PDB file of C-alpha atoms in Angstrom:
ATOM      1  CA  UNK W 857      -2.211 -10.369  18.774  1.00 45.00           C
ATOM      2  CA  UNK W 858      -2.036  -6.736  19.849  1.00 47.00           C
ATOM      3  CA  UNK W 859      -4.422  -3.827  19.529  1.00 52.00           C
ATOM      4  CA  UNK W 860      -3.386  -0.194  19.831  1.00 59.00           C
ATOM      5  CA  UNK W 861      -5.767   2.467  21.175  1.00 84.00           C
ATOM      6  CA  UNK W 862      -6.690   4.198  17.928  1.00 96.00           C
ATOM      7  CA  UNK W 863     -10.116   5.704  17.308  1.00 96.00           C
ATOM      8  CA  UNK W 864     -10.302   4.926  13.585  1.00 97.00           C
ATOM      9  CA  UNK W 865      -7.942   1.953  13.230  1.00 98.00           C
ATOM     10  CA  UNK W 866      -7.704  -1.567  14.595  1.00 97.00           C
ATOM     11  CA  UNK W 867      -4.106  -2.729  14.805  1.00 97.00           C
ATOM     12  CA  UNK W 868      -2.966  -6.320  15.302  1.00 96.00           C
ATOM     13  CA  UNK W 869       0.340  -8.170  15.190  1.00 97.00           C
ATOM     14  CA  UNK W 870       0.474 -11.685  13.729  1.00 97.00           C
ATOM     15  CA  UNK W 871       3.970 -13.047  14.146  1.00 97.00           C
ATOM     16  CA  UNK W 872       6.212 -10.764  12.075  1.00 97.00           C
ATOM     17  CA  UNK W 873       3.269  -9.162  10.270  1.00 98.00           C
ATOM     18  CA  UNK W 874       1.447  -5.989  11.320  1.00 98.00           C
ATOM     19  CA  UNK W 875      -2.212  -5.841  10.283  1.00 98.00           C
ATOM     20  CA  UNK W 876      -3.806  -2.381  10.144  1.00 98.00           C
ATOM     21  CA  UNK W 877      -7.580  -2.174   9.637  1.00 98.00           C
ATOM     22  CA  UNK W 878      -9.281   1.061   8.659  1.00 98.00           C
ATOM     23  CA  UNK W 879     -12.234   1.269  11.055  1.00 97.00           C
ATOM     24  CA  UNK W 880     -14.963   3.836  10.387  1.00 96.00           C
ATOM     25  CA  UNK W 881     -17.726   1.323   9.586  1.00 95.00           C
ATOM     26  CA  UNK W 882     -20.632   3.787   9.590  1.00 94.00           C
ATOM     27  CA  UNK W 883     -18.827   5.882   6.950  1.00 95.00           C
ATOM     28  CA  UNK W 884     -17.593   2.874   4.909  1.00 97.00           C
ATOM     29  CA  UNK W 885     -14.087   3.827   6.060  1.00 97.00           C
ATOM     30  CA  UNK W 886     -14.209   7.246   4.410  1.00 96.00           C
ATOM     31  CA  UNK W 887     -10.796   8.815   4.897  1.00 96.00           C
ATOM     32  CA  UNK W 888     -10.692  11.815   7.216  1.00 95.00           C
ATOM     33  CA  UNK W 889      -7.881  13.731   8.919  1.00 94.00           C
ATOM     34  CA  UNK W 890      -7.942  11.745  12.136  1.00 96.00           C
ATOM     35  CA  UNK W 891      -7.827   8.394  10.368  1.00 97.00           C
ATOM     36  CA  UNK W 892      -4.940   9.494   8.182  1.00 97.00           C
ATOM     37  CA  UNK W 893      -3.043  10.930  11.162  1.00 97.00           C
ATOM     38  CA  UNK W 894      -3.496   7.631  12.995  1.00 97.00           C
ATOM     39  CA  UNK W 895      -2.506   5.629   9.928  1.00 98.00           C
ATOM     40  CA  UNK W 896       0.704   7.604   9.621  1.00 97.00           C
ATOM     41  CA  UNK W 897       1.480   6.970  13.282  1.00 97.00           C
ATOM     42  CA  UNK W 898       0.852   3.223  12.991  1.00 97.00           C
ATOM     43  CA  UNK W 899       2.887   2.911   9.796  1.00 98.00           C
ATOM     44  CA  UNK W 900       5.851   4.784  11.268  1.00 97.00           C
ATOM     45  CA  UNK W 901       5.717   2.642  14.395  1.00 97.00           C
ATOM     46  CA  UNK W 902       5.734  -0.660  12.539  1.00 97.00           C
ATOM     47  CA  UNK W 903       8.342   0.493  10.046  1.00 98.00           C
ATOM     48  CA  UNK W 904      10.665   1.233  12.973  1.00 97.00           C
ATOM     49  CA  UNK W 905       9.921  -2.039  14.781  1.00 97.00           C
ATOM     50  CA  UNK W 906      12.663  -4.607  14.051  1.00 96.00           C
ATOM     51  CA  UNK W 907      10.256  -7.446  14.925  1.00 96.00           C
ATOM     52  CA  UNK W 908       7.993  -6.569  11.967  1.00 97.00           C
ATOM     53  CA  UNK W 909       8.888  -7.717   8.458  1.00 97.00           C
ATOM     54  CA  UNK W 910       5.722  -6.859   6.527  1.00 98.00           C
ATOM     55  CA  UNK W 911       2.660  -4.628   6.938  1.00 98.00           C
ATOM     56  CA  UNK W 912      -0.877  -5.349   5.706  1.00 98.00           C
ATOM     57  CA  UNK W 913      -3.407  -2.550   5.240  1.00 98.00           C
ATOM     58  CA  UNK W 914      -7.072  -3.514   4.963  1.00 98.00           C
ATOM     59  CA  UNK W 915     -10.604  -2.326   5.662  1.00 98.00           C
ATOM     60  CA  UNK W 916     -13.854  -4.177   6.225  1.00 97.00           C
ATOM     61  CA  UNK W 917     -15.789  -6.731   4.202  1.00 97.00           C
ATOM     62  CA  UNK W 918     -17.951  -3.913   2.811  1.00 97.00           C
ATOM     63  CA  UNK W 919     -15.261  -1.374   2.065  1.00 98.00           C
ATOM     64  CA  UNK W 920     -11.532  -0.937   2.039  1.00 98.00           C
ATOM     65  CA  UNK W 921     -12.332   2.777   1.892  1.00 98.00           C
ATOM     66  CA  UNK W 922     -15.203   4.388   0.032  1.00 95.00           C
ATOM     67  CA  UNK W 923     -13.177   7.532  -0.625  1.00 92.00           C
ATOM     68  CA  UNK W 924     -12.314  10.764   1.129  1.00 90.00           C
ATOM     69  CA  UNK W 925     -14.848  12.093   3.621  1.00 88.00           C
ATOM     70  CA  UNK W 926     -16.970  14.343   1.379  1.00 92.00           C
ATOM     71  CA  UNK W 927     -18.983  15.633   4.336  1.00 89.00           C
ATOM     72  CA  UNK W 928     -15.753  16.997   5.796  1.00 88.00           C
ATOM     73  CA  UNK W 929     -14.680  18.548   2.463  1.00 90.00           C
ATOM     74  CA  UNK W 930     -17.870  20.077   1.115  1.00 93.00           C
ATOM     75  CA  UNK W 931     -17.337  23.560   2.578  1.00 93.00           C
ATOM     76  CA  UNK W 932     -13.572  23.770   1.990  1.00 93.00           C
ATOM     77  CA  UNK W 933     -12.276  26.645  -0.098  1.00 95.00           C
ATOM     78  CA  UNK W 934      -9.135  26.802  -2.199  1.00 95.00           C
ATOM     79  CA  UNK W 935      -7.531  28.833   0.586  1.00 96.00           C
ATOM     80  CA  UNK W 936      -8.408  26.138   3.117  1.00 94.00           C
ATOM     81  CA  UNK W 937      -6.910  23.294   1.099  1.00 94.00           C
ATOM     82  CA  UNK W 938      -3.798  25.263   0.142  1.00 95.00           C
ATOM     83  CA  UNK W 939      -3.111  26.694   3.586  1.00 95.00           C
ATOM     84  CA  UNK W 940      -3.689  23.392   5.387  1.00 93.00           C
ATOM     85  CA  UNK W 941      -1.766  21.402   2.747  1.00 94.00           C
ATOM     86  CA  UNK W 942      -4.755  19.082   2.404  1.00 93.00           C
ATOM     87  CA  UNK W 943      -3.828  15.527   1.397  1.00 93.00           C
ATOM     88  CA  UNK W 944      -0.088  16.278   1.239  1.00 92.00           C
ATOM     89  CA  UNK W 945       0.000  16.890   4.991  1.00 94.00           C
ATOM     90  CA  UNK W 946      -1.015  13.435   6.181  1.00 94.00           C
ATOM     91  CA  UNK W 947      -2.056  11.090   3.360  1.00 93.00           C
ATOM     92  CA  UNK W 948       1.353  10.090   2.049  1.00 95.00           C
ATOM     93  CA  UNK W 949       3.180   8.684   5.078  1.00 96.00           C
ATOM     94  CA  UNK W 950       2.738   5.257   3.487  1.00 97.00           C
ATOM     95  CA  UNK W 951       5.074   6.282   0.657  1.00 97.00           C
ATOM     96  CA  UNK W 952       7.911   6.705   3.161  1.00 96.00           C
ATOM     97  CA  UNK W 953       7.545   3.210   4.649  1.00 98.00           C
ATOM     98  CA  UNK W 954      10.604   1.149   3.752  1.00 98.00           C
ATOM     99  CA  UNK W 955       9.181  -2.283   4.589  1.00 98.00           C
ATOM    100  CA  UNK W 956       6.764  -4.059   2.221  1.00 98.00           C
ATOM    101  CA  UNK W 957       3.131  -2.957   2.521  1.00 98.00           C
ATOM    102  CA  UNK W 958       0.332  -5.106   1.077  1.00 98.00           C
ATOM    103  CA  UNK W 959      -3.133  -3.698   0.425  1.00 98.00           C
ATOM    104  CA  UNK W 960      -5.886  -6.231   1.170  1.00 98.00           C
ATOM    105  CA  UNK W 961      -9.051  -4.954  -0.512  1.00 98.00           C
ATOM    106  CA  UNK W 962     -12.605  -6.211  -0.088  1.00 98.00           C
ATOM    107  CA  UNK W 963     -15.692  -4.275  -1.065  1.00 98.00           C
ATOM    108  CA  UNK W 964     -15.358  -0.692  -2.252  1.00 98.00           C
ATOM    109  CA  UNK W 965     -12.029   1.025  -2.932  1.00 98.00           C
ATOM    110  CA  UNK W 966     -13.208   4.252  -4.495  1.00 98.00           C
ATOM    111  CA  UNK W 967     -11.603   7.653  -4.978  1.00 97.00           C
ATOM    112  CA  UNK W 968      -9.143   8.212  -2.160  1.00 96.00           C
ATOM    113  CA  UNK W 969      -9.616   4.599  -1.123  1.00 97.00           C
ATOM    114  CA  UNK W 970      -8.393   3.363  -4.490  1.00 98.00           C
ATOM    115  CA  UNK W 971      -5.550   5.872  -4.357  1.00 98.00           C
ATOM    116  CA  UNK W 972      -4.529   4.688  -0.882  1.00 98.00           C
ATOM    117  CA  UNK W 973      -4.581   1.079  -2.081  1.00 98.00           C
ATOM    118  CA  UNK W 974      -2.333   2.031  -5.007  1.00 98.00           C
ATOM    119  CA  UNK W 975       0.175   3.533  -2.561  1.00 98.00           C
ATOM    120  CA  UNK W 976       0.695   0.023  -1.173  1.00 98.00           C
ATOM    121  CA  UNK W 977       3.423  -2.055  -2.781  1.00 98.00           C
ATOM    122  CA  UNK W 978       0.848  -4.409  -4.255  1.00 98.00           C
ATOM    123  CA  UNK W 979      -2.835  -5.205  -3.841  1.00 98.00           C
ATOM    124  CA  UNK W 980      -4.508  -8.524  -3.132  1.00 98.00           C
ATOM    125  CA  UNK W 981      -8.237  -8.275  -3.837  1.00 98.00           C
ATOM    126  CA  UNK W 982     -11.191 -10.236  -2.566  1.00 98.00           C
ATOM    127  CA  UNK W 983     -13.539 -11.375  -5.303  1.00 98.00           C
ATOM    128  CA  UNK W 984     -16.004  -8.806  -3.926  1.00 98.00           C
ATOM    129  CA  UNK W 985     -13.670  -5.846  -4.484  1.00 98.00           C
ATOM    130  CA  UNK W 986     -14.756  -2.840  -6.551  1.00 98.00           C
ATOM    131  CA  UNK W 987     -12.317  -0.166  -7.723  1.00 98.00           C
ATOM    132  CA  UNK W 988     -13.068   3.256  -9.125  1.00 98.00           C
ATOM    133  CA  UNK W 989     -12.129   6.922  -9.320  1.00 98.00           C
ATOM    134  CA  UNK W 990     -15.465   8.765  -9.333  1.00 97.00           C
ATOM    135  CA  UNK W 991     -14.134  12.211  -8.339  1.00 97.00           C
ATOM    136  CA  UNK W 992     -15.244  13.803 -11.616  1.00 97.00           C
ATOM    137  CA  UNK W 993     -18.869  13.189 -10.539  1.00 96.00           C
ATOM    138  CA  UNK W 994     -18.425  15.494  -7.534  1.00 95.00           C
ATOM    139  CA  UNK W 995     -16.728  18.269  -9.462  1.00 96.00           C
ATOM    140  CA  UNK W 996     -13.037  17.663  -8.769  1.00 95.00           C
ATOM    141  CA  UNK W 997     -10.193  15.654 -10.295  1.00 96.00           C
ATOM    142  CA  UNK W 998      -8.423  13.084  -8.140  1.00 96.00           C
ATOM    143  CA  UNK W 999      -6.039  14.617  -5.630  1.00 95.00           C
ATOM    144  CA  UNK W1000      -4.078  11.727  -4.110  1.00 96.00           C
ATOM    145  CA  UNK W1001      -2.250  10.436  -7.162  1.00 96.00           C
ATOM    146  CA  UNK W1002      -4.779   8.574  -9.322  1.00 97.00           C
ATOM    147  CA  UNK W1003      -3.992  10.501 -12.509  1.00 98.00           C
ATOM    148  CA  UNK W1004      -0.350   9.470 -12.080  1.00 96.00           C
ATOM    149  CA  UNK W1005      -0.400   6.011 -10.469  1.00 97.00           C
ATOM    150  CA  UNK W1006      -3.353   4.575 -12.375  1.00 97.00           C
ATOM    151  CA  UNK W1007      -1.800   5.042 -15.863  1.00 97.00           C
ATOM    152  CA  UNK W1008       1.446   3.550 -14.583  1.00 96.00           C
ATOM    153  CA  UNK W1009      -0.452   0.528 -13.286  1.00 96.00           C
ATOM    154  CA  UNK W1010      -2.942  -0.116 -16.072  1.00 97.00           C
ATOM    155  CA  UNK W1011      -1.966   2.071 -19.036  1.00 97.00           C
ATOM    156  CA  UNK W1012      -3.296   5.340 -20.415  1.00 98.00           C
ATOM    157  CA  UNK W1013      -6.425   4.074 -22.187  1.00 98.00           C
ATOM    158  CA  UNK W1014      -7.818   2.150 -19.226  1.00 98.00           C
ATOM    159  CA  UNK W1015      -6.929   4.948 -16.826  1.00 98.00           C
ATOM    160  CA  UNK W1016      -8.614   7.587 -18.982  1.00 98.00           C
ATOM    161  CA  UNK W1017     -11.684   5.367 -19.256  1.00 98.00           C
ATOM    162  CA  UNK W1018     -11.989   4.968 -15.481  1.00 98.00           C
ATOM    163  CA  UNK W1019     -11.177   8.595 -14.643  1.00 98.00           C
ATOM    164  CA  UNK W1020     -13.405  10.245 -17.251  1.00 98.00           C
ATOM    165  CA  UNK W1021     -16.442   7.961 -17.002  1.00 98.00           C
ATOM    166  CA  UNK W1022     -16.191   7.331 -13.246  1.00 97.00           C
ATOM    167  CA  UNK W1023     -16.992   3.687 -13.896  1.00 97.00           C
ATOM    168  CA  UNK W1024     -16.272   1.029 -11.301  1.00 98.00           C
ATOM    169  CA  UNK W1025     -14.414  -2.168 -12.149  1.00 98.00           C
ATOM    170  CA  UNK W1026     -14.633  -5.510 -10.380  1.00 98.00           C
ATOM    171  CA  UNK W1027     -11.795  -7.606  -8.994  1.00 98.00           C
ATOM    172  CA  UNK W1028     -11.544  -9.822 -12.067  1.00 98.00           C
ATOM    173  CA  UNK W1029     -11.043  -6.851 -14.378  1.00 98.00           C
ATOM    174  CA  UNK W1030      -8.658  -5.236 -11.891  1.00 98.00           C
ATOM    175  CA  UNK W1031      -6.473  -8.346 -11.995  1.00 98.00           C
ATOM    176  CA  UNK W1032      -6.727  -8.643 -15.782  1.00 98.00           C
ATOM    177  CA  UNK W1033      -5.486  -5.082 -16.346  1.00 98.00           C
ATOM    178  CA  UNK W1034      -2.758  -5.245 -13.697  1.00 97.00           C
ATOM    179  CA  UNK W1035      -4.189  -3.121 -10.902  1.00 98.00           C
ATOM    180  CA  UNK W1036      -4.101  -6.022  -8.430  1.00 98.00           C
ATOM    181  CA  UNK W1037      -1.704  -8.944  -8.167  1.00 98.00           C
ATOM    182  CA  UNK W1038      -4.109 -11.664  -7.000  1.00 98.00           C
ATOM    183  CA  UNK W1039      -7.828 -12.262  -6.442  1.00 98.00           C
ATOM    184  CA  UNK W1040      -8.931 -14.596  -3.644  1.00 98.00           C
ATOM    185  CA  UNK W1041     -12.300 -15.596  -2.158  1.00 98.00           C
ATOM    186  CA  UNK W1042     -13.605 -12.865   0.139  1.00 98.00           C
ATOM    187  CA  UNK W1043     -13.925 -15.196   3.111  1.00 98.00           C
ATOM    188  CA  UNK W1044     -10.231 -16.084   2.812  1.00 98.00           C
ATOM    189  CA  UNK W1045      -8.815 -12.617   2.078  1.00 98.00           C
ATOM    190  CA  UNK W1046      -7.128 -11.951   5.409  1.00 98.00           C
ATOM    191  CA  UNK W1047      -5.972 -15.546   5.779  1.00 98.00           C
ATOM    192  CA  UNK W1048      -4.403 -15.496   2.321  1.00 98.00           C
ATOM    193  CA  UNK W1049      -2.806 -12.071   2.718  1.00 98.00           C
ATOM    194  CA  UNK W1050      -1.373 -12.929   6.132  1.00 98.00           C
ATOM    195  CA  UNK W1051       0.161 -16.038   4.560  1.00 98.00           C
ATOM    196  CA  UNK W1052       1.735 -13.919   1.804  1.00 98.00           C
ATOM    197  CA  UNK W1053       2.984 -11.417   4.380  1.00 98.00           C
ATOM    198  CA  UNK W1054       4.398 -14.198   6.549  1.00 98.00           C
ATOM    199  CA  UNK W1055       6.325 -15.505   3.543  1.00 97.00           C
ATOM    200  CA  UNK W1056       7.738 -12.037   2.864  1.00 98.00           C
ATOM    201  CA  UNK W1057       8.619 -11.622   6.550  1.00 97.00           C
ATOM    202  CA  UNK W1058      10.814 -14.734   6.429  1.00 96.00           C
ATOM    203  CA  UNK W1059      13.019 -12.995   3.879  1.00 97.00           C
ATOM    204  CA  UNK W1060      15.827 -10.626   4.950  1.00 97.00           C
ATOM    205  CA  UNK W1061      14.160  -7.299   5.694  1.00 96.00           C
ATOM    206  CA  UNK W1062      17.192  -5.359   4.494  1.00 96.00           C
ATOM    207  CA  UNK W1063      16.993  -7.020   1.060  1.00 97.00           C
ATOM    208  CA  UNK W1064      13.215  -6.575   0.884  1.00 97.00           C
ATOM    209  CA  UNK W1065      13.850  -2.867   1.412  1.00 97.00           C
ATOM    210  CA  UNK W1066      16.381  -2.891  -1.417  1.00 97.00           C
ATOM    211  CA  UNK W1067      13.932  -4.624  -3.759  1.00 98.00           C
ATOM    212  CA  UNK W1068      11.170  -2.171  -2.908  1.00 97.00           C
ATOM    213  CA  UNK W1069      13.502   0.785  -3.349  1.00 97.00           C
ATOM    214  CA  UNK W1070      14.731  -0.438  -6.723  1.00 97.00           C
ATOM    215  CA  UNK W1071      11.268  -1.217  -8.106  1.00 97.00           C
ATOM    216  CA  UNK W1072       9.950   2.183  -7.041  1.00 96.00           C
ATOM    217  CA  UNK W1073      12.975   3.789  -8.688  1.00 95.00           C
ATOM    218  CA  UNK W1074      11.870   2.211 -11.974  1.00 94.00           C
ATOM    219  CA  UNK W1075       9.015   4.712 -12.167  1.00 91.00           C
ATOM    220  CA  UNK W1076      11.268   7.709 -11.558  1.00 92.00           C
ATOM    221  CA  UNK W1077      14.300   7.089 -13.789  1.00 95.00           C
ATOM    222  CA  UNK W1078      15.261   6.049 -17.328  1.00 96.00           C
ATOM    223  CA  UNK W1079      15.930   2.330 -17.776  1.00 96.00           C
ATOM    224  CA  UNK W1080      19.723   2.674 -17.903  1.00 97.00           C
ATOM    225  CA  UNK W1081      19.809   4.678 -14.663  1.00 97.00           C
ATOM    226  CA  UNK W1082      17.399   2.268 -13.001  1.00 96.00           C
ATOM    227  CA  UNK W1083      19.499  -0.767 -13.920  1.00 97.00           C
ATOM    228  CA  UNK W1084      22.628   1.006 -12.673  1.00 97.00           C
ATOM    229  CA  UNK W1085      20.899   1.692  -9.367  1.00 97.00           C
ATOM    230  CA  UNK W1086      19.814  -1.949  -9.093  1.00 97.00           C
ATOM    231  CA  UNK W1087      23.403  -3.059  -9.834  1.00 97.00           C
ATOM    232  CA  UNK W1088      24.757  -0.914  -6.986  1.00 97.00           C
ATOM    233  CA  UNK W1089      22.237  -2.415  -4.565  1.00 97.00           C
ATOM    234  CA  UNK W1090      23.139  -5.910  -5.764  1.00 97.00           C
ATOM    235  CA  UNK W1091      26.829  -5.220  -5.213  1.00 97.00           C
ATOM    236  CA  UNK W1092      26.160  -3.636  -1.823  1.00 96.00           C
ATOM    237  CA  UNK W1093      24.293  -6.763  -0.713  1.00 96.00           C
ATOM    238  CA  UNK W1094      27.590  -8.645  -0.764  1.00 96.00           C
ATOM    239  CA  UNK W1095      28.586  -6.616   2.284  1.00 95.00           C
ATOM    240  CA  UNK W1096      25.602  -7.800   4.318  1.00 95.00           C
ATOM    241  CA  UNK W1097      25.039 -10.745   6.667  1.00 96.00           C
ATOM    242  CA  UNK W1098      21.924 -11.632   4.658  1.00 96.00           C
ATOM    243  CA  UNK W1099      24.009 -12.502   1.592  1.00 97.00           C
ATOM    244  CA  UNK W1100      26.414 -14.624   3.615  1.00 96.00           C
ATOM    245  CA  UNK W1101      23.608 -16.520   5.344  1.00 96.00           C
ATOM    246  CA  UNK W1102      21.536 -16.947   2.180  1.00 97.00           C
ATOM    247  CA  UNK W1103      24.294 -18.284  -0.020  1.00 97.00           C
ATOM    248  CA  UNK W1104      25.877 -20.459   2.676  1.00 97.00           C
ATOM    249  CA  UNK W1105      22.462 -21.964   3.458  1.00 96.00           C
ATOM    250  CA  UNK W1106      21.875 -22.667  -0.236  1.00 97.00           C
ATOM    251  CA  UNK W1107      25.197 -24.478  -0.590  1.00 97.00           C
ATOM    252  CA  UNK W1108      24.611 -26.421   2.624  1.00 97.00           C
ATOM    253  CA  UNK W1109      21.110 -27.359   1.433  1.00 97.00           C
ATOM    254  CA  UNK W1110      19.489 -26.010   4.601  1.00 96.00           C
ATOM    255  CA  UNK W1111      16.816 -23.356   5.180  1.00 95.00           C
ATOM    256  CA  UNK W1112      18.251 -19.857   5.562  1.00 95.00           C
ATOM    257  CA  UNK W1113      17.712 -18.062   8.870  1.00 95.00           C
ATOM    258  CA  UNK W1114      17.244 -14.371   8.153  1.00 95.00           C
ATOM    259  CA  UNK W1115      16.052 -13.367  11.658  1.00 92.00           C
ATOM    260  CA  UNK W1116      17.229  -9.862  12.398  1.00 89.00           C
ATOM    261  CA  UNK W1117      18.658  -9.388   8.910  1.00 89.00           C
TER     262      UNK W1117
END
């Protein structure tokens, strides 16, 4: 286990998994500039580390993140947000991470917190999790992707309902409508997610990157172009050590060893 000297994060390493905890407990992990700068630094570091195969992003039992730091935003002007490139400047480093990133959500994931969770490759929720996009109640629309990612995840009708009414949904509904992949007991959230991450980390990292790249491409291209892109990645995999090891291990009826691949 390892902890880096961040002010607003706690960082640990569990085998081949990096665990990043948002850590502003008094503010329910409200997202501010320093936290997002630190998160970008930690994500870049683990993405570049060949010993890491999967990254988990989580918060506390009470809150993954209760949203953006409204106290920091209240006096901003349009000129401030435009000049400083607010949100774009330091919120989206996670989208450039090539390794799998799992969001582990307990408690509140509201506003920017829900948007940050949706930037992960998939979300595992504790049964205590609450998701919502309440920005309309404070006089702004979402600004970190909710109007785009939420409809893609749960469909237009559900997204419009959540965005326009500002209602919060629980973990069971979030799983039912496709926002999260699994719901687990709160007391076992980290244990369960680390087990999932460990399983992913045993796979060839290069192929996990290909899978992630191809799935993300599905939201950017027509079906025919997306399938063509997948086909090229599939064909390219036959030039990798991972394919040789995986198929030879299968035929020999032995476990594959994808270390370093």
